Structures are given as C-alpha cells and as structure tokens.
Amino acid sequence: MTAHLFSPLTQRSLTFRNRVVMAPMCQYSAVDGVATDWHLAHLGSRAAGGVGAIIAEASAVLPNGRISPADLGLWDDKHIEPLRRAFAFVASQGCVPGIQLAHAGRKASTLAPWLGGTPVGGAQGGWDDIVAPSALPFAANHATPHELDEAGIATVIEAFAAAARRAHAAGAQLVEVHAAHGYLVHQFLSPLTNRRTDRWGGSFENRTRLAREVTAAVRKAWPDSLPLWVRISATDWVDGGWNEDESVELSRELAKLGCDVVDVSTGGTVPDAKVPVAPGFQVRFAEKIRREAGVPTGAVGLITEPAQADAVVREGRADAVLLGRVLLREPQWAIHAARSLDQPAPIPNQYLRGF
Ligand SMILES: Cc1cc2nc3c(=O)[nH]c(=O)nc-3n(C[C@H](O)[C@H](O)[C@H](O)COP(=O)(O)O)c2cc1C
C-alpha cells in the first residue's frame, strides 16, 4: 500500500499516528531556559489538533548556545520538570512529543524578534561568550565569536548528550539534533563559516566531524528504542558554501550512526544568501537525499495545503511532512486536512460536537 499523509509511521518502537509533524519553532517564552505555561498551551493545542508528532523548539544545550535570553534550555536538571508536564499532555493526545537540541554558535545572544531581533551583549541582557568554529561574525552588527578549542568542542558534544538524557527524563520520545540554519553544527559544516586548519576544518571529513560526533553522542545517550532525527540545511544557497551533494554524503554517514530521519531544510548560514522561496521549495532536497542516500527524510518549508502535503508522502519524496507557520495560524490543521482527504480525523472527544 502506498503510504500517505495519514498512514502511521513506525520508527523503532514508536508508531506515529500520522506523518504530520509540527516543526520546531522558537517561542522566546522561557525563563532562564525553563518552559512556561505558554509551552504547555502552544504544544498542547497542536497535539489536540491532531498532528502525529511535535518537535519542540530549539533548546539550548549550553546557556551561551541560546539564540535569545528567552530560549528553552536543557543544560540543567531544572529544565526537566516543566517540560515533563507539557510532554505528558502531548502524549496523552496520542501525539509523539519531541524536542530539538541546539547550539546557536555565532548567532547566539539576540533579542526576540518582536523586540527587534538584534544582537545584544552582556550589558544589554545577553552575554559576551559567543563561540564558533572560526572568529567570523554572522553580520556587521554581531559580535566576533571566539574560536572553539578542543576542550570547548568536547564540552559542546557532551552537552548535546546530557541534553538528550534530560529530554528523555522529561518524557520526550523523539530528539532532533539541530545541524541546520547556520547554527553551531552547521557553522562547522560550511566552508563559509569554518576556516579551521585542524581536524575540525578543511576537508569534508573534518567539517562533518562535529555533526557526526554530536549525532553519535546523542545516539548513545538516547534510548535505542526511540528515534533520533537530524535537521540539516541541504544548501547554503551560496557558491562555495555547503551544498546538496555534501548533504547526501553526510546523510549516509548520519544514517550509519543511527539517525532515523534527516529533516531537510536549507539556508541560514549567511545573511545575504538568495533563497528562491516558493511553495514546497525545499521538498526536492528531501527527495534527493531520500533517493540517493537511502535515508528516510522529512520535508519542510511552505507546505500548507493538505493535498500538497499528502502528495509529498504519496510520491515518495519524503516520509514525513513538517509544518511550521501554518500550524501557528491553524492549530487544528491536521484535523481539517484529514477531513479534506477523506481520512479518519484525529478529533479529541471533547471537541467532537464541534465537527
Ligand atoms: C517562529 C518560528 C520559529 C522557528 N524556530 C525554529 C527552531 O527553533 N528550530 C528550527 O530548526 N527551525 C525553526 N524555524 C523554522 C521552521 O521549523 C520551519 O523550518 C520554517 O518555518 C519553514 O516551514 P513553514 O513554511 O511551514 O513555516 C522557526 C520558524 C518560525 C516561523
């Protein structure tokens, strides 16, 4: 039988009720990395809205890896309990609770978008300890990062593993390593941001070392019975940057390390890339990686229509579809999509009289 958007997806010991996944989306609503009632309501309403899995926003594995002071974190045990409440509710709705593990590298310490999104230093409520593979600022108004040394890189890898253990303690059933969008792991992948001459830079093998070591460390810290996904940017959209063929090659390596899905986004490395944004514009990369690397993929990016999302799965272009902004507008997108595609709709009992 051909898989479709509302076919279950089995990953290790877990079965997702459908292939609609809420994409990770920063909410800038945590306090010192700790989840608030906003997260319970935000994640909970999409779980009650029928999605098969939710990947909670980029959660910093170290405090200096936050994009903003209000990012979620997983660098301390105090982060576990409030997340546990949100994840327990998500799971109670038949939805797989997941979370993205992240380090922002040179893009750290900025204000929330609605406060301007601008970089801030320690004196303005951010911090000054900004790190990256090389001492190259993201943009003229960003701080010049410190180049990580061997000990600093080891600390980052261990922090990803420790964060995965805390995510599990909080009840997450899916973790995603954030290796996309120009954040720290991607900064090591891309020749635009990695100018190192040691074993962490230069060749493909060296530039991908951090992505591979983080994935291996998280896999070891995370139960074998549960899925691990990795989000990558398939291209920097810049000549001489990270590209789609390297992404295929990296995906093969990630699969060998126990990555269950490569979640395929693009861009984010440099501010001036020309990105040809259009409906479903990144799906072709998910398709290429799935075909050429033989790895399950997730497709994301301006997928907004039920028939469009269903076709991505039916045509074998990806195994799951991640939705971002449309789920901010329409928390019950999955219920409406199931109805429009003549599939059984995942409507909570409490809401049956509304449909
Ligand atoms: C408010 C907001 C926050 C986001 N935060 C994250 C994040 O934490 N991690 C991530 O990988 N992508 C993040 N993204 C990107 C989304 O996951 C998604 O890839 C992107 O929005 C494209 O999908 P869409 O067209 O369905 O929105 C964010 C997007 C938005 C709109």
mmCIF file of C-alpha atoms and ligand atoms in Angstrom:
data_model
loop_
_atom_site.group_PDB
_atom_site.id
_atom_site.type_symbol
_atom_site.label_atom_id
_atom_site.label_comp_id
_atom_site.label_asym_id
_atom_site.label_seq_id
_atom_site.Cartn_x
_atom_site.Cartn_y
_atom_site.Cartn_z
ATOM 1 C CA MET A 1 0.000 0.000 0.000
ATOM 2 C CA THR A 2 1.244 3.430 -0.853
ATOM 3 C CA ALA A 3 1.982 5.491 2.214
ATOM 4 C CA HIS A 4 0.087 8.755 2.536
ATOM 5 C CA LEU A 5 -0.090 11.685 4.942
ATOM 6 C CA PHE A 6 -2.353 9.873 7.379
ATOM 7 C CA SER A 7 -0.630 6.476 7.257
ATOM 8 C CA PRO A 8 1.078 5.615 10.533
ATOM 9 C CA LEU A 9 4.864 5.900 10.544
ATOM 10 C CA THR A 10 6.842 3.389 12.588
ATOM 11 C CA GLN A 11 10.237 4.431 13.882
ATOM 12 C CA ARG A 12 11.998 1.969 16.189
ATOM 13 C CA SER A 13 9.461 1.136 18.961
ATOM 14 C CA LEU A 14 7.220 4.117 18.215
ATOM 15 C CA THR A 15 4.332 4.474 15.820
ATOM 16 C CA PHE A 16 3.309 7.987 14.846
ATOM 17 C CA ARG A 17 -0.440 8.163 14.166
ATOM 18 C CA ASN A 18 0.194 10.178 11.005
ATOM 19 C CA ARG A 19 3.036 11.912 9.170
ATOM 20 C CA VAL A 20 2.114 15.498 10.018
ATOM 21 C CA VAL A 21 4.839 16.834 12.309
ATOM 22 C CA MET A 22 4.946 20.228 13.925
ATOM 23 C CA ALA A 23 8.294 21.798 13.023
ATOM 24 C CA PRO A 24 10.416 23.233 15.821
ATOM 25 C CA MET A 25 9.583 26.902 16.361
ATOM 26 C CA CYS A 26 11.264 29.144 18.918
ATOM 27 C CA GLN A 27 8.706 30.793 21.162
ATOM 28 C CA TYR A 28 11.048 33.121 23.080
ATOM 29 C CA SER A 29 8.904 32.457 26.148
ATOM 30 C CA ALA A 30 11.171 30.559 28.531
ATOM 31 C CA VAL A 31 12.700 31.960 31.704
ATOM 32 C CA ASP A 32 16.360 31.016 32.136
ATOM 33 C CA GLY A 33 15.690 28.117 29.766
ATOM 34 C CA VAL A 34 12.707 26.874 31.775
ATOM 35 C CA ALA A 35 9.447 26.122 29.943
ATOM 36 C CA THR A 36 6.365 28.126 30.954
ATOM 37 C CA ASP A 37 2.613 27.692 30.625
ATOM 38 C CA TRP A 38 2.997 29.163 27.130
ATOM 39 C CA HIS A 39 4.784 25.985 26.073
ATOM 40 C CA LEU A 40 2.093 23.775 27.588
ATOM 41 C CA ALA A 41 -0.624 25.690 25.728
ATOM 42 C CA HIS A 42 1.341 26.040 22.476
ATOM 43 C CA LEU A 43 2.449 22.414 22.201
ATOM 44 C CA GLY A 44 -0.717 21.064 23.778
ATOM 45 C CA SER A 45 -3.087 22.746 21.350
ATOM 46 C CA ARG A 46 -1.265 21.318 18.314
ATOM 47 C CA ALA A 47 -1.286 17.842 19.906
ATOM 48 C CA ALA A 48 -5.050 18.188 20.457
ATOM 49 C CA GLY A 49 -5.188 19.478 16.875
ATOM 50 C CA GLY A 50 -4.199 16.080 15.523
ATOM 51 C CA VAL A 51 -0.548 16.230 14.464
ATOM 52 C CA GLY A 52 1.366 12.956 14.680
ATOM 53 C CA ALA A 53 4.434 14.384 16.395
ATOM 54 C CA ILE A 54 5.689 17.681 17.700
ATOM 55 C CA ILE A 55 9.289 18.786 17.754
ATOM 56 C CA ALA A 56 9.514 21.452 20.441
ATOM 57 C CA GLU A 57 11.693 24.417 19.620
ATOM 58 C CA ALA A 58 15.484 24.663 19.530
ATOM 59 C CA SER A 59 16.523 24.053 23.126
ATOM 60 C CA ALA A 60 19.973 25.188 24.085
ATOM 61 C CA VAL A 61 22.408 22.564 25.313
ATOM 62 C CA LEU A 62 24.541 25.297 26.928
ATOM 63 C CA PRO A 63 23.440 28.757 28.092
ATOM 64 C CA ASN A 64 25.695 30.546 25.583
ATOM 65 C CA GLY A 65 24.064 28.482 22.816
ATOM 66 C CA ARG A 66 20.724 30.235 23.157
ATOM 67 C CA ILE A 67 19.574 32.414 20.268
ATOM 68 C CA SER A 68 17.899 34.729 22.769
ATOM 69 C CA PRO A 69 17.712 35.011 26.561
ATOM 70 C CA ALA A 70 14.172 33.533 26.385
ATOM 71 C CA ASP A 71 15.045 30.304 24.537
ATOM 72 C CA LEU A 72 14.210 26.921 26.006
ATOM 73 C CA GLY A 73 17.185 25.137 27.532
ATOM 74 C CA LEU A 74 18.286 21.662 28.514
ATOM 75 C CA TRP A 75 21.609 22.462 30.142
ATOM 76 C CA ASP A 76 20.361 21.915 33.705
ATOM 77 C CA ASP A 77 18.135 19.439 35.526
ATOM 78 C CA LYS A 78 15.807 22.286 36.482
ATOM 79 C CA HIS A 79 14.574 22.261 32.876
ATOM 80 C CA ILE A 80 13.152 18.755 33.132
ATOM 81 C CA GLU A 81 10.025 19.138 35.258
ATOM 82 C CA PRO A 82 8.111 21.890 33.402
ATOM 83 C CA LEU A 83 8.821 20.154 30.093
ATOM 84 C CA ARG A 84 7.591 16.877 31.551
ATOM 85 C CA ARG A 85 4.177 18.455 32.149
ATOM 86 C CA ALA A 86 3.910 19.685 28.555
ATOM 87 C CA PHE A 87 5.180 16.414 27.060
ATOM 88 C CA ALA A 88 2.830 14.310 29.218
ATOM 89 C CA PHE A 89 -0.099 16.298 27.861
ATOM 90 C CA VAL A 90 1.135 15.966 24.278
ATOM 91 C CA ALA A 91 1.496 12.194 24.693
ATOM 92 C CA SER A 92 -1.969 11.963 26.291
ATOM 93 C CA GLN A 93 -3.377 13.227 22.991
ATOM 94 C CA GLY A 94 -1.791 10.391 21.013
ATOM 95 C CA CYS A 95 0.946 12.657 19.687
ATOM 96 C CA VAL A 96 4.684 11.919 19.896
ATOM 97 C CA PRO A 97 6.445 14.572 21.996
ATOM 98 C CA GLY A 98 9.836 15.581 20.630
ATOM 99 C CA ILE A 99 12.394 18.307 21.135
ATOM 100 C CA GLN A 100 15.221 19.869 19.168
ATOM 101 C CA LEU A 101 18.695 20.083 20.737
ATOM 102 C CA ALA A 102 20.591 23.158 19.642
ATOM 103 C CA HIS A 103 23.566 25.449 19.998
ATOM 104 C CA ALA A 104 23.411 28.786 18.186
ATOM 105 C CA GLY A 105 27.180 29.346 17.950
ATOM 106 C CA ARG A 106 27.898 32.737 16.391
ATOM 107 C CA LYS A 107 24.169 33.522 16.032
ATOM 108 C CA ALA A 108 23.651 33.488 19.822
ATOM 109 C CA SER A 109 22.567 36.341 22.089
ATOM 110 C CA THR A 110 19.957 38.243 20.102
ATOM 111 C CA LEU A 111 16.662 39.757 21.177
ATOM 112 C CA ALA A 112 13.332 38.073 20.452
ATOM 113 C CA PRO A 113 12.024 39.051 17.000
ATOM 114 C CA TRP A 114 9.275 41.242 18.448
ATOM 115 C CA LEU A 115 11.946 43.161 20.402
ATOM 116 C CA GLY A 116 13.883 43.779 17.204
ATOM 117 C CA GLY A 117 15.883 40.554 16.884
ATOM 118 C CA THR A 118 19.138 42.475 17.151
ATOM 119 C CA PRO A 119 22.335 41.131 18.745
ATOM 120 C CA VAL A 120 22.871 42.161 22.360
ATOM 121 C CA GLY A 121 25.904 41.866 24.614
ATOM 122 C CA GLY A 122 26.165 41.109 28.307
ATOM 123 C CA ALA A 123 25.401 44.685 29.244
ATOM 124 C CA GLN A 124 22.011 44.569 27.454
ATOM 125 C CA GLY A 125 20.733 41.283 28.917
ATOM 126 C CA GLY A 126 22.556 38.925 26.565
ATOM 127 C CA TRP A 127 26.065 37.515 27.018
ATOM 128 C CA ASP A 128 29.520 38.029 25.547
ATOM 129 C CA ASP A 129 30.790 34.463 25.460
ATOM 130 C CA ILE A 130 29.935 33.796 21.797
ATOM 131 C CA VAL A 131 31.654 30.791 20.208
ATOM 132 C CA ALA A 132 32.047 29.398 16.679
ATOM 133 C CA PRO A 133 34.418 27.284 14.594
ATOM 134 C CA SER A 134 36.177 30.442 13.384
ATOM 135 C CA ALA A 135 36.299 34.060 14.540
ATOM 136 C CA LEU A 136 33.914 35.330 11.848
ATOM 137 C CA PRO A 137 30.838 37.354 12.877
ATOM 138 C CA PHE A 138 27.439 36.496 11.315
ATOM 139 C CA ALA A 139 26.930 40.127 10.251
ATOM 140 C CA ALA A 140 28.492 43.511 10.891
ATOM 141 C CA ASN A 141 26.269 44.181 13.929
ATOM 142 C CA HIS A 142 27.061 40.789 15.535
ATOM 143 C CA ALA A 143 29.911 40.132 17.968
ATOM 144 C CA THR A 144 33.020 38.406 16.650
ATOM 145 C CA PRO A 145 32.881 34.892 18.135
ATOM 146 C CA HIS A 146 35.735 33.131 19.927
ATOM 147 C CA GLU A 147 37.120 30.158 18.049
ATOM 148 C CA LEU A 148 36.330 26.975 19.986
ATOM 149 C CA ASP A 149 39.360 24.967 21.076
ATOM 150 C CA GLU A 150 39.487 21.166 21.500
ATOM 151 C CA ALA A 151 38.248 21.357 25.094
ATOM 152 C CA GLY A 152 35.414 23.687 24.085
ATOM 153 C CA ILE A 153 34.332 21.325 21.303
ATOM 154 C CA ALA A 154 34.389 18.364 23.712
ATOM 155 C CA THR A 155 32.199 20.366 26.113
ATOM 156 C CA VAL A 156 29.679 21.032 23.330
ATOM 157 C CA ILE A 157 29.497 17.353 22.342
ATOM 158 C CA GLU A 158 28.992 16.247 25.940
ATOM 159 C CA ALA A 159 26.368 18.969 26.421
ATOM 160 C CA PHE A 160 24.331 17.591 23.492
ATOM 161 C CA ALA A 161 24.468 14.121 25.098
ATOM 162 C CA ALA A 162 23.497 15.449 28.542
ATOM 163 C CA ALA A 163 20.632 17.418 26.998
ATOM 164 C CA ALA A 164 19.380 14.240 25.294
ATOM 165 C CA ARG A 165 19.374 12.456 28.673
ATOM 166 C CA ARG A 166 17.354 15.316 30.188
ATOM 167 C CA ALA A 167 14.942 15.301 27.228
ATOM 168 C CA HIS A 168 14.313 11.625 27.897
ATOM 169 C CA ALA A 169 13.838 12.284 31.627
ATOM 170 C CA ALA A 170 11.253 14.898 30.628
ATOM 171 C CA GLY A 171 9.312 12.346 28.589
ATOM 172 C CA ALA A 172 10.386 13.275 25.069
ATOM 173 C CA GLN A 173 10.114 10.329 22.684
ATOM 174 C CA LEU A 174 11.905 11.931 19.748
ATOM 175 C CA VAL A 175 15.007 14.115 19.719
ATOM 176 C CA GLU A 176 16.273 16.143 16.830
ATOM 177 C CA VAL A 177 19.826 17.460 16.557
ATOM 178 C CA HIS A 178 19.811 20.945 15.052
ATOM 179 C CA ALA A 179 22.539 20.924 12.424
ATOM 180 C CA ALA A 180 20.835 23.492 10.155
ATOM 181 C CA HIS A 181 20.114 27.192 9.702
ATOM 182 C CA GLY A 182 23.637 28.446 10.281
ATOM 183 C CA TYR A 183 23.793 27.435 13.936
ATOM 184 C CA LEU A 184 26.869 25.897 15.537
ATOM 185 C CA VAL A 185 26.888 22.417 13.974
ATOM 186 C CA HIS A 186 26.110 23.883 10.551
ATOM 187 C CA GLN A 187 28.840 26.502 11.102
ATOM 188 C CA PHE A 188 31.311 23.611 11.236
ATOM 189 C CA LEU A 189 29.834 22.029 8.067
ATOM 190 C CA SER A 190 30.018 25.097 5.877
ATOM 191 C CA PRO A 191 33.280 26.317 4.359
ATOM 192 C CA LEU A 192 31.808 29.831 4.561
ATOM 193 C CA THR A 193 31.956 29.759 8.360
ATOM 194 C CA ASN A 194 34.602 27.117 9.064
ATOM 195 C CA ARG A 195 38.142 28.240 8.185
ATOM 196 C CA ARG A 196 39.898 25.904 10.606
ATOM 197 C CA THR A 197 43.060 24.069 9.659
ATOM 198 C CA ASP A 198 42.907 21.439 12.419
ATOM 199 C CA ARG A 199 40.932 18.151 12.386
ATOM 200 C CA TRP A 200 37.655 20.133 12.620
ATOM 201 C CA GLY A 201 38.052 22.069 9.362
ATOM 202 C CA GLY A 202 39.144 21.872 5.733
ATOM 203 C CA SER A 203 38.169 18.524 4.209
ATOM 204 C CA PHE A 204 34.598 17.187 4.078
ATOM 205 C CA GLU A 205 35.571 14.632 6.698
ATOM 206 C CA ASN A 206 36.880 17.311 9.048
ATOM 207 C CA ARG A 207 33.986 19.764 8.551
ATOM 208 C CA THR A 208 31.432 16.999 9.191
ATOM 209 C CA ARG A 209 33.252 15.688 12.272
ATOM 210 C CA LEU A 210 31.209 17.721 14.761
ATOM 211 C CA ALA A 211 27.874 16.721 13.167
ATOM 212 C CA ARG A 212 28.935 13.085 13.265
ATOM 213 C CA GLU A 213 30.308 13.207 16.796
ATOM 214 C CA VAL A 214 27.264 15.045 18.170
ATOM 215 C CA THR A 215 24.940 12.559 16.459
ATOM 216 C CA ALA A 216 26.921 9.596 17.802
ATOM 217 C CA ALA A 217 26.996 11.047 21.338
ATOM 218 C CA VAL A 218 23.265 11.780 21.315
ATOM 219 C CA ARG A 219 22.520 8.318 19.922
ATOM 220 C CA LYS A 220 24.498 6.788 22.793
ATOM 221 C CA ALA A 221 22.730 8.913 25.417
ATOM 222 C CA TRP A 222 19.255 8.352 23.931
ATOM 223 C CA PRO A 223 17.366 5.054 24.231
ATOM 224 C CA ASP A 224 17.846 2.647 21.333
ATOM 225 C CA SER A 225 14.086 2.152 21.257
ATOM 226 C CA LEU A 226 13.415 5.813 20.364
ATOM 227 C CA PRO A 227 14.029 7.751 17.157
ATOM 228 C CA LEU A 228 16.722 10.364 16.600
ATOM 229 C CA TRP A 229 16.335 12.877 13.803
ATOM 230 C CA VAL A 230 18.853 15.384 12.474
ATOM 231 C CA ARG A 231 17.851 18.648 10.803
ATOM 232 C CA ILE A 232 20.260 19.889 8.170
ATOM 233 C CA SER A 233 20.334 22.734 5.699
ATOM 234 C CA ALA A 234 20.796 20.938 2.381
ATOM 235 C CA THR A 235 22.405 24.014 0.837
ATOM 236 C CA ASP A 236 23.729 27.404 1.887
ATOM 237 C CA TRP A 237 22.339 28.853 -1.386
ATOM 238 C CA VAL A 238 25.790 30.412 -1.932
ATOM 239 C CA ASP A 239 28.531 29.373 -4.393
ATOM 240 C CA GLY A 240 31.376 27.842 -2.438
ATOM 241 C CA GLY A 241 29.113 27.054 0.515
ATOM 242 C CA TRP A 242 27.739 23.777 1.881
ATOM 243 C CA ASN A 243 25.840 22.051 -0.924
ATOM 244 C CA GLU A 244 23.310 19.363 -1.729
ATOM 245 C CA ASP A 245 25.829 16.704 -2.764
ATOM 246 C CA GLU A 246 27.654 17.102 0.537
ATOM 247 C CA SER A 247 24.253 16.806 2.233
ATOM 248 C CA VAL A 248 23.637 13.446 0.541
ATOM 249 C CA GLU A 249 27.042 12.220 1.654
ATOM 250 C CA LEU A 250 26.557 13.476 5.213
ATOM 251 C CA SER A 251 23.089 11.884 5.383
ATOM 252 C CA ARG A 252 24.608 8.488 4.528
ATOM 253 C CA GLU A 253 27.044 8.911 7.405
ATOM 254 C CA LEU A 254 24.308 10.052 9.798
ATOM 255 C CA ALA A 255 22.173 7.022 8.948
ATOM 256 C CA LYS A 256 25.105 4.738 9.807
ATOM 257 C CA LEU A 257 25.280 6.482 13.192
ATOM 258 C CA GLY A 258 21.632 5.709 13.927
ATOM 259 C CA CYS A 259 19.844 8.799 12.602
ATOM 260 C CA ASP A 260 16.289 7.737 11.709
ATOM 261 C CA VAL A 261 15.184 10.759 9.667
ATOM 262 C CA VAL A 262 17.081 13.578 8.025
ATOM 263 C CA ASP A 263 14.828 16.634 8.311
ATOM 264 C CA VAL A 264 15.754 18.695 5.290
ATOM 265 C CA SER A 265 15.702 22.468 5.442
ATOM 266 C CA THR A 266 18.063 24.973 3.795
ATOM 267 C CA GLY A 267 19.951 28.207 4.360
ATOM 268 C CA GLY A 268 20.670 30.340 7.392
ATOM 269 C CA THR A 269 24.457 30.411 7.137
ATOM 270 C CA VAL A 270 24.978 33.936 5.863
ATOM 271 C CA PRO A 271 22.566 36.862 5.842
ATOM 272 C CA ASP A 272 22.888 37.703 2.115
ATOM 273 C CA ALA A 273 22.026 34.313 0.507
ATOM 274 C CA LYS A 274 19.451 34.482 -2.288
ATOM 275 C CA VAL A 275 16.788 31.924 -1.334
ATOM 276 C CA PRO A 276 14.176 31.091 -4.006
ATOM 277 C CA VAL A 277 11.277 30.867 -1.570
ATOM 278 C CA ALA A 278 8.121 29.317 -3.082
ATOM 279 C CA PRO A 279 5.565 26.680 -2.086
ATOM 280 C CA GLY A 280 7.357 23.424 -1.257
ATOM 281 C CA PHE A 281 10.707 24.821 -2.457
ATOM 282 C CA GLN A 282 12.795 22.571 -0.205
ATOM 283 C CA VAL A 283 10.988 19.297 -0.963
ATOM 284 C CA ARG A 284 13.333 18.473 -3.826
ATOM 285 C CA PHE A 285 16.249 18.263 -1.397
ATOM 286 C CA ALA A 286 14.365 15.856 0.887
ATOM 287 C CA GLU A 287 13.575 13.784 -2.193
ATOM 288 C CA LYS A 288 17.181 13.763 -3.420
ATOM 289 C CA ILE A 289 18.558 12.737 -0.020
ATOM 290 C CA ARG A 290 15.916 10.032 0.376
ATOM 291 C CA ARG A 291 16.684 8.638 -3.077
ATOM 292 C CA GLU A 292 20.455 8.994 -3.183
ATOM 293 C CA ALA A 293 21.366 8.341 0.462
ATOM 294 C CA GLY A 294 18.589 5.792 1.074
ATOM 295 C CA VAL A 295 17.641 7.565 4.314
ATOM 296 C CA PRO A 296 14.100 8.431 5.461
ATOM 297 C CA THR A 297 13.541 12.176 5.184
ATOM 298 C CA GLY A 298 11.283 14.904 6.431
ATOM 299 C CA ALA A 299 10.230 17.713 4.088
ATOM 300 C CA VAL A 300 9.630 21.240 5.342
ATOM 301 C CA GLY A 301 9.086 24.726 4.007
ATOM 302 C CA LEU A 302 5.907 26.356 2.722
ATOM 303 C CA ILE A 303 3.896 23.176 2.756
ATOM 304 C CA THR A 304 0.465 24.497 3.616
ATOM 305 C CA GLU A 305 -2.195 22.583 1.672
ATOM 306 C CA PRO A 306 -3.478 19.099 2.597
ATOM 307 C CA ALA A 307 -3.234 17.785 -0.975
ATOM 308 C CA GLN A 308 0.268 19.207 -1.339
ATOM 309 C CA ALA A 309 1.438 17.568 1.906
ATOM 310 C CA ASP A 310 -0.263 14.279 1.012
ATOM 311 C CA ALA A 311 1.416 14.229 -2.408
ATOM 312 C CA VAL A 312 4.883 14.633 -0.842
ATOM 313 C CA VAL A 313 4.376 11.363 1.037
ATOM 314 C CA ARG A 314 2.393 9.519 -1.677
ATOM 315 C CA GLU A 315 5.012 10.326 -4.319
ATOM 316 C CA GLY A 316 7.760 9.001 -2.058
ATOM 317 C CA ARG A 317 9.508 12.356 -1.847
ATOM 318 C CA ALA A 318 9.675 12.258 1.968
ATOM 319 C CA ASP A 319 8.470 10.069 4.828
ATOM 320 C CA ALA A 320 7.065 12.873 6.966
ATOM 321 C CA VAL A 321 5.975 16.460 6.392
ATOM 322 C CA LEU A 322 6.910 19.171 8.868
ATOM 323 C CA LEU A 323 4.685 22.206 9.151
ATOM 324 C CA GLY A 324 5.707 25.454 10.775
ATOM 325 C CA ARG A 325 3.846 28.700 10.293
ATOM 326 C CA VAL A 326 0.593 27.198 9.048
ATOM 327 C CA LEU A 327 0.281 25.489 12.448
ATOM 328 C CA LEU A 328 0.685 28.859 14.163
ATOM 329 C CA ARG A 329 -2.309 30.052 12.155
ATOM 330 C CA GLU A 330 -4.310 26.840 12.277
ATOM 331 C CA PRO A 331 -3.625 24.610 15.307
ATOM 332 C CA GLN A 332 -6.204 22.125 14.005
ATOM 333 C CA TRP A 333 -4.679 21.901 10.515
ATOM 334 C CA ALA A 334 -4.268 18.109 10.807
ATOM 335 C CA ILE A 335 -7.927 17.561 11.682
ATOM 336 C CA HIS A 336 -9.081 19.706 8.766
ATOM 337 C CA ALA A 337 -6.566 18.030 6.444
ATOM 338 C CA ALA A 338 -7.735 14.528 7.411
ATOM 339 C CA ARG A 339 -11.326 15.518 6.711
ATOM 340 C CA SER A 340 -10.491 17.057 3.358
ATOM 341 C CA LEU A 341 -8.500 13.949 2.374
ATOM 342 C CA ASP A 342 -11.319 11.606 3.481
ATOM 343 C CA GLN A 343 -9.231 10.073 6.252
ATOM 344 C CA PRO A 344 -10.359 9.381 9.831
ATOM 345 C CA ALA A 345 -9.860 12.666 11.672
ATOM 346 C CA PRO A 346 -7.961 12.742 14.982
ATOM 347 C CA ILE A 347 -10.596 14.797 16.835
ATOM 348 C CA PRO A 348 -10.403 14.815 20.657
ATOM 349 C CA ASN A 349 -13.612 13.522 22.290
ATOM 350 C CA GLN A 350 -14.072 16.878 23.987
ATOM 351 C CA TYR A 351 -14.322 18.585 20.573
ATOM 352 C CA LEU A 352 -16.458 16.019 18.694
ATOM 353 C CA ARG A 353 -19.560 18.182 18.904
ATOM 354 C CA GLY A 354 -17.708 20.971 17.137
ATOM 355 C CA PHE A 355 -17.189 18.938 13.985
HETATM 356 C C1 LIG B 1 8.533 31.459 14.797
HETATM 357 C C2 LIG B 1 9.469 30.474 14.168
HETATM 358 C C3 LIG B 1 10.454 29.876 14.946
HETATM 359 C C4 LIG B 1 11.314 28.916 14.386
HETATM 360 N N1 LIG B 1 12.206 28.258 15.196
HETATM 361 C C5 LIG B 1 12.905 27.209 14.706
HETATM 362 C C6 LIG B 1 13.654 26.367 15.566
HETATM 363 O O1 LIG B 1 13.643 26.516 16.788
HETATM 364 N N2 LIG B 1 14.371 25.360 15.003
HETATM 365 C C7 LIG B 1 14.340 25.116 13.640
HETATM 366 O O2 LIG B 1 15.006 24.191 13.175
HETATM 367 N N3 LIG B 1 13.601 25.879 12.818
HETATM 368 C C8 LIG B 1 12.866 26.886 13.324
HETATM 369 N N4 LIG B 1 12.035 27.597 12.492
HETATM 370 C C9 LIG B 1 11.874 27.139 11.101
HETATM 371 C C10 LIG B 1 10.685 26.178 10.994
HETATM 372 O O3 LIG B 1 10.921 24.985 11.735
HETATM 373 C C11 LIG B 1 10.399 25.821 9.531
HETATM 374 O O4 LIG B 1 11.515 25.115 9.020
HETATM 375 C C12 LIG B 1 10.141 27.043 8.669
HETATM 376 O O5 LIG B 1 9.225 27.917 9.309
HETATM 377 C C13 LIG B 1 9.618 26.664 7.289
HETATM 378 O O6 LIG B 1 8.420 25.933 7.399
HETATM 379 P P1 LIG B 1 6.973 26.653 7.195
HETATM 380 O O7 LIG B 1 6.986 27.273 5.826
HETATM 381 O O8 LIG B 1 5.986 25.505 7.310
HETATM 382 O O9 LIG B 1 6.810 27.656 8.269
HETATM 383 C C14 LIG B 1 11.207 28.587 13.014
HETATM 384 C C15 LIG B 1 10.239 29.227 12.237
HETATM 385 C C16 LIG B 1 9.374 30.135 12.788
HETATM 386 C C17 LIG B 1 8.299 30.762 11.929
#
